[in-house]
Amino acid sequence: MATISNLFINQDTDFSTTVTVNDSSGSALNLTSYTALAMIRKTYQSTTATTFTSTFAADRTTGQITISLTDAQTALLEDGRYVYDLVVTDNSGIKTRVVEGIATVTPGVSR
C-alpha cells in the first residue's frame, strides 16, 4: 500500500521533494536496478499529465528518490488541486506505487 503524502507546489518556482522508500520491515529499500516514474494530473481521469524528474540518491541502498519540477513546468500548472503518484519498477517488471496524494498548486505574485 502506498504512503499518502500531500504536496504543496508554488507556480513559477522550482519544486523538489525527497521520498524514502522502505521495505515491508521498515528498512530502506535497496533501489539498485529499479526505475521510477512520477506524474501529476488534474484528475485521475485526465488524459494529460506532467512528469516529474525522478532522481535516485547516489547510494541507491538508502531508498531515496527525489522528484522535481522546473519553474517552467510549474508555470504551466493551473492553480488548484491535482493528484500525483510515484511508481517504482524492479528489474523483473513488478511495479509498486510507493507514494501518492493530493498536490496543491498555488499561484504567486512575483514572476
Short mmCIF file of N, CA, C and O in Angstrom, two decimals:
data_model
loop_
_atom_site.label_atom_id
_atom_site.label_comp_id
_atom_site.label_asym_id
_atom_site.label_seq_id
_atom_site.Cartn_x
_atom_site.Cartn_y
_atom_site.Cartn_z
N MET A 1 0.84 -1.18 0.00
CA MET A 1 0.00 0.00 0.00
C MET A 1 0.89 1.24 0.00
O MET A 1 1.87 1.33 0.72
N ALA A 2 0.54 2.20 -0.80
CA ALA A 2 1.33 3.42 -0.95
C ALA A 2 1.16 4.33 0.27
O ALA A 2 0.10 4.38 0.89
N THR A 3 2.21 5.04 0.58
CA THR A 3 2.17 6.07 1.60
C THR A 3 1.43 7.27 1.04
O THR A 3 1.63 7.64 -0.12
N ILE A 4 0.58 7.89 1.84
CA ILE A 4 -0.12 9.10 1.43
C ILE A 4 0.70 10.30 1.90
O ILE A 4 1.04 10.41 3.08
N SER A 5 1.03 11.17 0.95
CA SER A 5 1.78 12.38 1.29
C SER A 5 1.32 13.49 0.37
O SER A 5 1.44 13.39 -0.86
N ASN A 6 0.76 14.54 0.94
CA ASN A 6 0.27 15.66 0.14
C ASN A 6 1.39 16.66 -0.12
O ASN A 6 2.24 16.87 0.74
N LEU A 7 1.37 17.26 -1.31
CA LEU A 7 2.40 18.21 -1.72
C LEU A 7 1.81 19.60 -1.89
O LEU A 7 0.63 19.74 -2.22
N PHE A 8 2.65 20.60 -1.71
CA PHE A 8 2.28 21.99 -1.97
C PHE A 8 3.32 22.54 -2.94
O PHE A 8 4.51 22.55 -2.63
N ILE A 9 2.86 22.95 -4.11
CA ILE A 9 3.73 23.40 -5.19
C ILE A 9 3.39 24.84 -5.53
O ILE A 9 2.22 25.17 -5.78
N ASN A 10 4.39 25.70 -5.54
CA ASN A 10 4.20 27.10 -5.92
C ASN A 10 4.42 27.25 -7.41
O ASN A 10 5.43 26.79 -7.94
N GLN A 11 3.47 27.91 -8.10
CA GLN A 11 3.63 28.17 -9.52
C GLN A 11 4.88 29.01 -9.75
O GLN A 11 5.28 29.80 -8.89
N ASP A 12 5.48 28.85 -10.93
CA ASP A 12 6.61 29.67 -11.38
C ASP A 12 7.87 29.49 -10.53
O ASP A 12 8.75 30.35 -10.56
N THR A 13 7.95 28.42 -9.75
CA THR A 13 9.16 28.16 -8.96
C THR A 13 9.58 26.71 -9.15
O THR A 13 8.78 25.86 -9.54
N ASP A 14 10.84 26.43 -8.88
CA ASP A 14 11.33 25.06 -8.91
C ASP A 14 10.76 24.33 -7.69
O ASP A 14 10.61 24.91 -6.62
N PHE A 15 10.44 23.06 -7.89
CA PHE A 15 9.89 22.24 -6.81
C PHE A 15 10.67 20.94 -6.73
O PHE A 15 10.99 20.34 -7.76
N SER A 16 10.95 20.49 -5.52
CA SER A 16 11.51 19.15 -5.34
C SER A 16 11.20 18.66 -3.94
O SER A 16 11.05 19.44 -3.00
N THR A 17 11.11 17.35 -3.84
CA THR A 17 10.93 16.70 -2.55
C THR A 17 11.57 15.32 -2.64
O THR A 17 11.60 14.71 -3.71
N THR A 18 12.09 14.86 -1.52
CA THR A 18 12.75 13.56 -1.48
C THR A 18 11.90 12.57 -0.70
O THR A 18 11.41 12.89 0.38
N VAL A 19 11.74 11.40 -1.28
CA VAL A 19 10.95 10.32 -0.69
C VAL A 19 11.90 9.19 -0.31
O VAL A 19 12.81 8.86 -1.08
N THR A 20 11.72 8.63 0.86
CA THR A 20 12.46 7.43 1.24
C THR A 20 11.53 6.24 1.16
O THR A 20 10.48 6.21 1.82
N VAL A 21 11.89 5.27 0.34
CA VAL A 21 11.07 4.07 0.13
C VAL A 21 11.57 2.99 1.08
O VAL A 21 12.76 2.68 1.11
N ASN A 22 10.66 2.43 1.86
CA ASN A 22 11.01 1.37 2.81
C ASN A 22 10.41 0.04 2.38
O ASN A 22 9.37 0.00 1.72
N ASP A 23 11.06 -1.03 2.79
CA ASP A 23 10.53 -2.37 2.52
C ASP A 23 9.51 -2.73 3.60
O ASP A 23 9.20 -1.92 4.49
N SER A 24 8.98 -3.94 3.55
CA SER A 24 7.92 -4.35 4.49
C SER A 24 8.37 -4.40 5.94
O SER A 24 7.55 -4.34 6.86
N SER A 25 9.69 -4.47 6.18
CA SER A 25 10.19 -4.48 7.55
C SER A 25 10.50 -3.08 8.07
O SER A 25 10.90 -2.91 9.21
N GLY A 26 10.32 -2.06 7.20
CA GLY A 26 10.58 -0.68 7.60
C GLY A 26 11.98 -0.20 7.31
O GLY A 26 12.32 0.95 7.59
N SER A 27 12.82 -1.06 6.72
CA SER A 27 14.18 -0.66 6.35
C SER A 27 14.16 -0.03 4.96
O SER A 27 13.28 -0.31 4.14
N ALA A 28 15.15 0.82 4.70
CA ALA A 28 15.26 1.46 3.38
C ALA A 28 15.38 0.38 2.31
O ALA A 28 16.15 -0.56 2.44
N LEU A 29 14.59 0.53 1.26
CA LEU A 29 14.61 -0.42 0.16
C LEU A 29 15.80 -0.15 -0.74
O LEU A 29 16.05 0.99 -1.12
N ASN A 30 16.56 -1.17 -1.06
CA ASN A 30 17.69 -1.06 -1.97
C ASN A 30 17.11 -0.88 -3.38
O ASN A 30 16.53 -1.81 -3.94
N LEU A 31 17.27 0.29 -3.95
CA LEU A 31 16.67 0.61 -5.24
C LEU A 31 17.59 0.36 -6.43
O LEU A 31 17.31 0.80 -7.53
N THR A 32 18.67 -0.39 -6.21
CA THR A 32 19.54 -0.78 -7.30
C THR A 32 18.71 -1.57 -8.31
O THR A 32 17.93 -2.43 -7.93
N SER A 33 18.83 -1.26 -9.56
CA SER A 33 18.10 -1.91 -10.66
C SER A 33 16.63 -1.51 -10.76
O SER A 33 15.88 -2.11 -11.51
N TYR A 34 16.19 -0.52 -10.00
CA TYR A 34 14.82 -0.03 -10.10
C TYR A 34 14.77 1.18 -11.03
O TYR A 34 15.75 1.90 -11.20
N THR A 35 13.59 1.41 -11.61
CA THR A 35 13.30 2.65 -12.31
C THR A 35 12.16 3.33 -11.56
O THR A 35 11.47 2.70 -10.75
N ALA A 36 11.96 4.61 -11.84
CA ALA A 36 10.91 5.35 -11.15
C ALA A 36 10.16 6.23 -12.14
O ALA A 36 10.74 6.74 -13.11
N LEU A 37 8.86 6.40 -11.90
CA LEU A 37 8.02 7.28 -12.70
C LEU A 37 7.06 7.99 -11.76
O LEU A 37 6.34 7.33 -11.00
N ALA A 38 7.06 9.32 -11.82
CA ALA A 38 6.13 10.11 -11.01
C ALA A 38 5.42 11.09 -11.93
O ALA A 38 6.04 11.72 -12.79
N MET A 39 4.11 11.20 -11.74
CA MET A 39 3.30 12.08 -12.58
C MET A 39 2.28 12.83 -11.73
O MET A 39 1.88 12.36 -10.67
N ILE A 40 1.87 13.99 -12.27
CA ILE A 40 0.82 14.80 -11.66
C ILE A 40 -0.24 15.04 -12.73
O ILE A 40 0.10 15.31 -13.88
N ARG A 41 -1.51 14.90 -12.33
CA ARG A 41 -2.65 15.12 -13.23
C ARG A 41 -3.72 15.91 -12.49
O ARG A 41 -3.82 15.83 -11.27
N LYS A 42 -4.54 16.61 -13.24
CA LYS A 42 -5.63 17.37 -12.63
C LYS A 42 -6.63 16.43 -11.94
O LYS A 42 -7.09 16.71 -10.84
N THR A 43 -6.96 15.32 -12.59
CA THR A 43 -7.83 14.31 -12.00
C THR A 43 -7.29 12.94 -12.40
O THR A 43 -6.46 12.83 -13.30
N TYR A 44 -7.78 11.91 -11.76
CA TYR A 44 -7.36 10.55 -12.11
C TYR A 44 -7.71 10.22 -13.56
O TYR A 44 -7.02 9.45 -14.21
N GLN A 45 -8.78 10.82 -14.09
CA GLN A 45 -9.23 10.54 -15.44
C GLN A 45 -8.58 11.42 -16.50
O GLN A 45 -8.78 11.19 -17.69
N SER A 46 -7.80 12.41 -16.12
CA SER A 46 -7.18 13.33 -17.08
C SER A 46 -6.31 12.56 -18.07
O SER A 46 -5.58 11.65 -17.68
N THR A 47 -6.39 12.97 -19.33
CA THR A 47 -5.56 12.32 -20.35
C THR A 47 -4.19 12.98 -20.47
O THR A 47 -3.28 12.40 -21.06
N THR A 48 -4.03 14.17 -19.92
CA THR A 48 -2.73 14.83 -19.93
C THR A 48 -2.12 14.82 -18.54
O THR A 48 -2.83 14.83 -17.53
N ALA A 49 -0.80 14.76 -18.52
CA ALA A 49 -0.08 14.72 -17.24
C ALA A 49 1.24 15.45 -17.40
O ALA A 49 1.75 15.62 -18.50
N THR A 50 1.79 15.85 -16.28
CA THR A 50 3.14 16.39 -16.23
C THR A 50 4.00 15.37 -15.49
O THR A 50 3.62 14.89 -14.42
N THR A 51 5.14 15.05 -16.08
CA THR A 51 6.03 14.05 -15.49
C THR A 51 7.09 14.75 -14.65
O THR A 51 7.75 15.67 -15.11
N PHE A 52 7.22 14.31 -13.41
CA PHE A 52 8.30 14.78 -12.55
C PHE A 52 9.62 14.18 -13.04
O PHE A 52 9.64 13.07 -13.57
N THR A 53 10.72 14.88 -12.82
CA THR A 53 12.04 14.28 -12.98
C THR A 53 12.27 13.46 -11.72
O THR A 53 12.10 13.96 -10.61
N SER A 54 12.63 12.20 -11.89
CA SER A 54 12.89 11.31 -10.75
C SER A 54 14.38 10.99 -10.71
O SER A 54 14.93 10.47 -11.68
N THR A 55 15.02 11.31 -9.58
CA THR A 55 16.45 11.11 -9.44
C THR A 55 16.72 10.25 -8.20
O THR A 55 16.28 10.60 -7.10
N PHE A 56 17.43 9.16 -8.40
CA PHE A 56 17.80 8.31 -7.27
C PHE A 56 19.00 8.90 -6.55
O PHE A 56 19.85 9.55 -7.17
N ALA A 57 19.08 8.64 -5.24
CA ALA A 57 20.27 9.04 -4.48
C ALA A 57 21.48 8.30 -5.05
O ALA A 57 21.35 7.20 -5.61
N ALA A 58 22.66 8.91 -4.93
CA ALA A 58 23.89 8.28 -5.43
C ALA A 58 24.06 6.89 -4.85
O ALA A 58 24.47 5.96 -5.54
N ASP A 59 23.72 6.73 -3.59
CA ASP A 59 23.74 5.41 -2.94
C ASP A 59 22.31 4.89 -2.93
O ASP A 59 21.51 5.25 -2.08
N ARG A 60 21.99 4.04 -3.88
CA ARG A 60 20.61 3.57 -4.04
C ARG A 60 20.14 2.70 -2.88
O ARG A 60 18.95 2.45 -2.73
N THR A 61 21.05 2.25 -2.01
CA THR A 61 20.64 1.43 -0.87
C THR A 61 19.93 2.26 0.20
O THR A 61 19.34 1.70 1.12
N THR A 62 19.96 3.60 0.08
CA THR A 62 19.29 4.47 1.04
C THR A 62 17.79 4.55 0.79
O THR A 62 17.05 5.08 1.62
N GLY A 63 17.33 4.05 -0.38
CA GLY A 63 15.91 4.08 -0.69
C GLY A 63 15.38 5.46 -1.06
O GLY A 63 14.16 5.65 -1.12
N GLN A 64 16.25 6.41 -1.33
CA GLN A 64 15.80 7.78 -1.57
C GLN A 64 15.66 8.10 -3.05
O GLN A 64 16.53 7.78 -3.86
N ILE A 65 14.52 8.74 -3.38
CA ILE A 65 14.24 9.24 -4.72
C ILE A 65 13.78 10.69 -4.57
O ILE A 65 12.91 10.98 -3.75
N THR A 66 14.36 11.57 -5.36
CA THR A 66 13.92 12.96 -5.39
C THR A 66 13.09 13.17 -6.64
O THR A 66 13.51 12.81 -7.74
N ILE A 67 11.88 13.73 -6.46
CA ILE A 67 11.06 14.09 -7.61
C ILE A 67 11.04 15.61 -7.69
O ILE A 67 11.00 16.30 -6.67
N SER A 68 11.10 16.12 -8.93
CA SER A 68 11.19 17.57 -9.08
C SER A 68 10.51 18.05 -10.34
O SER A 68 10.31 17.30 -11.30
N LEU A 69 10.14 19.33 -10.31
CA LEU A 69 9.59 20.05 -11.46
C LEU A 69 10.36 21.35 -11.60
O LEU A 69 10.74 21.96 -10.59
N THR A 70 10.56 21.79 -12.82
CA THR A 70 11.23 23.07 -13.05
C THR A 70 10.23 24.21 -12.90
O THR A 70 9.01 23.99 -12.90
N ASP A 71 10.75 25.43 -12.83
CA ASP A 71 9.86 26.59 -12.76
C ASP A 71 9.01 26.69 -14.02
O ASP A 71 7.85 27.11 -13.95
N ALA A 72 9.55 26.30 -15.17
CA ALA A 72 8.77 26.33 -16.42
C ALA A 72 7.61 25.34 -16.36
O ALA A 72 6.51 25.62 -16.84
N GLN A 73 7.84 24.17 -15.75
CA GLN A 73 6.77 23.18 -15.62
C GLN A 73 5.69 23.66 -14.66
O GLN A 73 4.49 23.51 -14.93
N THR A 74 6.08 24.22 -13.51
CA THR A 74 5.07 24.67 -12.54
C THR A 74 4.30 25.87 -13.08
O THR A 74 3.14 26.06 -12.71
N ALA A 75 4.92 26.67 -13.95
CA ALA A 75 4.23 27.81 -14.55
C ALA A 75 3.06 27.36 -15.42
O ALA A 75 2.07 28.09 -15.57
N LEU A 76 3.17 26.16 -15.99
CA LEU A 76 2.12 25.65 -16.87
C LEU A 76 0.97 24.99 -16.10
O LEU A 76 -0.07 24.69 -16.69
N LEU A 77 1.15 24.76 -14.81
CA LEU A 77 0.08 24.16 -13.99
C LEU A 77 -0.86 25.26 -13.53
O LEU A 77 -0.42 26.27 -12.97
N GLU A 78 -2.15 25.06 -13.73
CA GLU A 78 -3.14 26.00 -13.20
C GLU A 78 -3.21 25.82 -11.69
O GLU A 78 -2.95 24.73 -11.19
N ASP A 79 -3.55 26.90 -10.98
CA ASP A 79 -3.66 26.74 -9.53
C ASP A 79 -4.84 25.83 -9.23
O ASP A 79 -5.79 25.72 -9.98
N GLY A 80 -4.72 25.10 -8.12
CA GLY A 80 -5.78 24.19 -7.72
C GLY A 80 -5.24 22.86 -7.24
O GLY A 80 -4.04 22.70 -7.01
N ARG A 81 -6.13 21.90 -7.12
CA ARG A 81 -5.78 20.58 -6.61
C ARG A 81 -5.52 19.61 -7.75
O ARG A 81 -6.23 19.60 -8.75
N TYR A 82 -4.52 18.77 -7.56
CA TYR A 82 -4.13 17.74 -8.51
C TYR A 82 -3.95 16.44 -7.74
O TYR A 82 -3.90 16.43 -6.51
N VAL A 83 -3.77 15.35 -8.47
CA VAL A 83 -3.38 14.08 -7.88
C VAL A 83 -2.02 13.70 -8.45
O VAL A 83 -1.66 14.11 -9.56
N TYR A 84 -1.25 12.98 -7.67
CA TYR A 84 0.07 12.55 -8.14
C TYR A 84 0.39 11.20 -7.54
O TYR A 84 -0.22 10.77 -6.56
N ASP A 85 1.38 10.54 -8.13
CA ASP A 85 1.92 9.33 -7.51
C ASP A 85 3.34 9.08 -8.01
O ASP A 85 3.80 9.72 -8.96
N LEU A 86 4.01 8.19 -7.32
CA LEU A 86 5.36 7.75 -7.66
C LEU A 86 5.34 6.24 -7.68
O LEU A 86 4.97 5.60 -6.68
N VAL A 87 5.73 5.67 -8.83
CA VAL A 87 5.74 4.23 -9.01
C VAL A 87 7.17 3.79 -9.29
O VAL A 87 7.87 4.40 -10.11
N VAL A 88 7.61 2.73 -8.60
CA VAL A 88 8.92 2.15 -8.88
C VAL A 88 8.70 0.79 -9.54
O VAL A 88 7.73 0.09 -9.25
N THR A 89 9.64 0.43 -10.43
CA THR A 89 9.57 -0.84 -11.13
C THR A 89 10.89 -1.57 -10.93
O THR A 89 11.96 -0.99 -11.16
N ASP A 90 10.82 -2.83 -10.48
CA ASP A 90 12.05 -3.59 -10.28
C ASP A 90 12.50 -4.21 -11.60
O ASP A 90 11.80 -4.10 -12.62
N ASN A 91 13.64 -4.86 -11.59
CA ASN A 91 14.21 -5.38 -12.84
C ASN A 91 13.42 -6.55 -13.43
O ASN A 91 13.64 -6.93 -14.57
N SER A 92 12.46 -7.10 -12.70
CA SER A 92 11.61 -8.15 -13.26
C SER A 92 10.29 -7.59 -13.78
O SER A 92 9.43 -8.34 -14.24
N GLY A 93 10.11 -6.26 -13.68
CA GLY A 93 8.92 -5.62 -14.22
C GLY A 93 7.79 -5.42 -13.22
O GLY A 93 6.72 -4.94 -13.59
N ILE A 94 8.02 -5.75 -11.96
CA ILE A 94 6.97 -5.57 -10.94
C ILE A 94 6.92 -4.10 -10.55
O ILE A 94 7.93 -3.51 -10.14
N LYS A 95 5.72 -3.52 -10.69
CA LYS A 95 5.50 -2.11 -10.38
C LYS A 95 4.85 -1.97 -9.00
O LYS A 95 3.93 -2.72 -8.67
N THR A 96 5.34 -0.99 -8.24
CA THR A 96 4.79 -0.72 -6.91
C THR A 96 4.59 0.78 -6.76
O THR A 96 5.53 1.56 -6.96
N ARG A 97 3.37 1.18 -6.42
CA ARG A 97 3.12 2.60 -6.12
C ARG A 97 3.59 2.82 -4.69
O ARG A 97 3.10 2.19 -3.75
N VAL A 98 4.59 3.70 -4.52
CA VAL A 98 5.19 3.87 -3.20
C VAL A 98 4.68 5.11 -2.47
O VAL A 98 4.72 5.16 -1.25
N VAL A 99 4.23 6.11 -3.21
CA VAL A 99 3.67 7.30 -2.57
C VAL A 99 2.62 7.89 -3.51
O VAL A 99 2.74 7.79 -4.73
N GLU A 100 1.59 8.49 -2.93
CA GLU A 100 0.53 9.13 -3.70
C GLU A 100 -0.13 10.18 -2.83
O GLU A 100 0.04 10.18 -1.61
N GLY A 101 -0.88 11.07 -3.48
CA GLY A 101 -1.58 12.06 -2.70
C GLY A 101 -2.12 13.19 -3.54
O GLY A 101 -2.18 13.12 -4.77
N ILE A 102 -2.50 14.25 -2.85
CA ILE A 102 -3.01 15.46 -3.46
C ILE A 102 -1.86 16.46 -3.56
O ILE A 102 -1.09 16.62 -2.61
N ALA A 103 -1.75 17.11 -4.68
CA ALA A 103 -0.77 18.18 -4.87
C ALA A 103 -1.57 19.47 -5.05
O ALA A 103 -2.40 19.56 -5.96
N THR A 104 -1.33 20.43 -4.19
CA THR A 104 -2.00 21.72 -4.30
C THR A 104 -1.04 22.72 -4.94
O THR A 104 0.07 22.93 -4.43
N VAL A 105 -1.45 23.29 -6.06
CA VAL A 105 -0.64 24.27 -6.78
C VAL A 105 -1.18 25.65 -6.43
O VAL A 105 -2.38 25.92 -6.57
N THR A 106 -0.30 26.51 -5.94
CA THR A 106 -0.72 27.85 -5.53
C THR A 106 -0.05 28.90 -6.42
O THR A 106 1.13 28.78 -6.75
N PRO A 107 -0.82 29.94 -6.79
CA PRO A 107 -0.25 30.99 -7.63
C PRO A 107 0.66 31.89 -6.80
O PRO A 107 0.58 31.95 -5.59
N GLY A 108 1.54 32.59 -7.51
CA GLY A 108 2.43 33.53 -6.86
C GLY A 108 2.25 34.94 -7.40
O GLY A 108 1.58 35.15 -8.41
N VAL A 109 2.87 35.88 -6.77
CA VAL A 109 2.81 37.26 -7.19
C VAL A 109 4.03 37.60 -8.04
O VAL A 109 3.91 38.19 -9.12
N SER A 110 5.20 37.20 -7.60
CA SER A 110 6.44 37.54 -8.31
C SER A 110 6.62 36.61 -9.50
O SER A 110 6.52 35.40 -9.39
N ARG A 111 6.92 37.21 -10.66
CA ARG A 111 7.15 36.41 -11.87
C ARG A 111 8.45 36.79 -12.44
O ARG A 111 8.82 37.41 -13.20
#
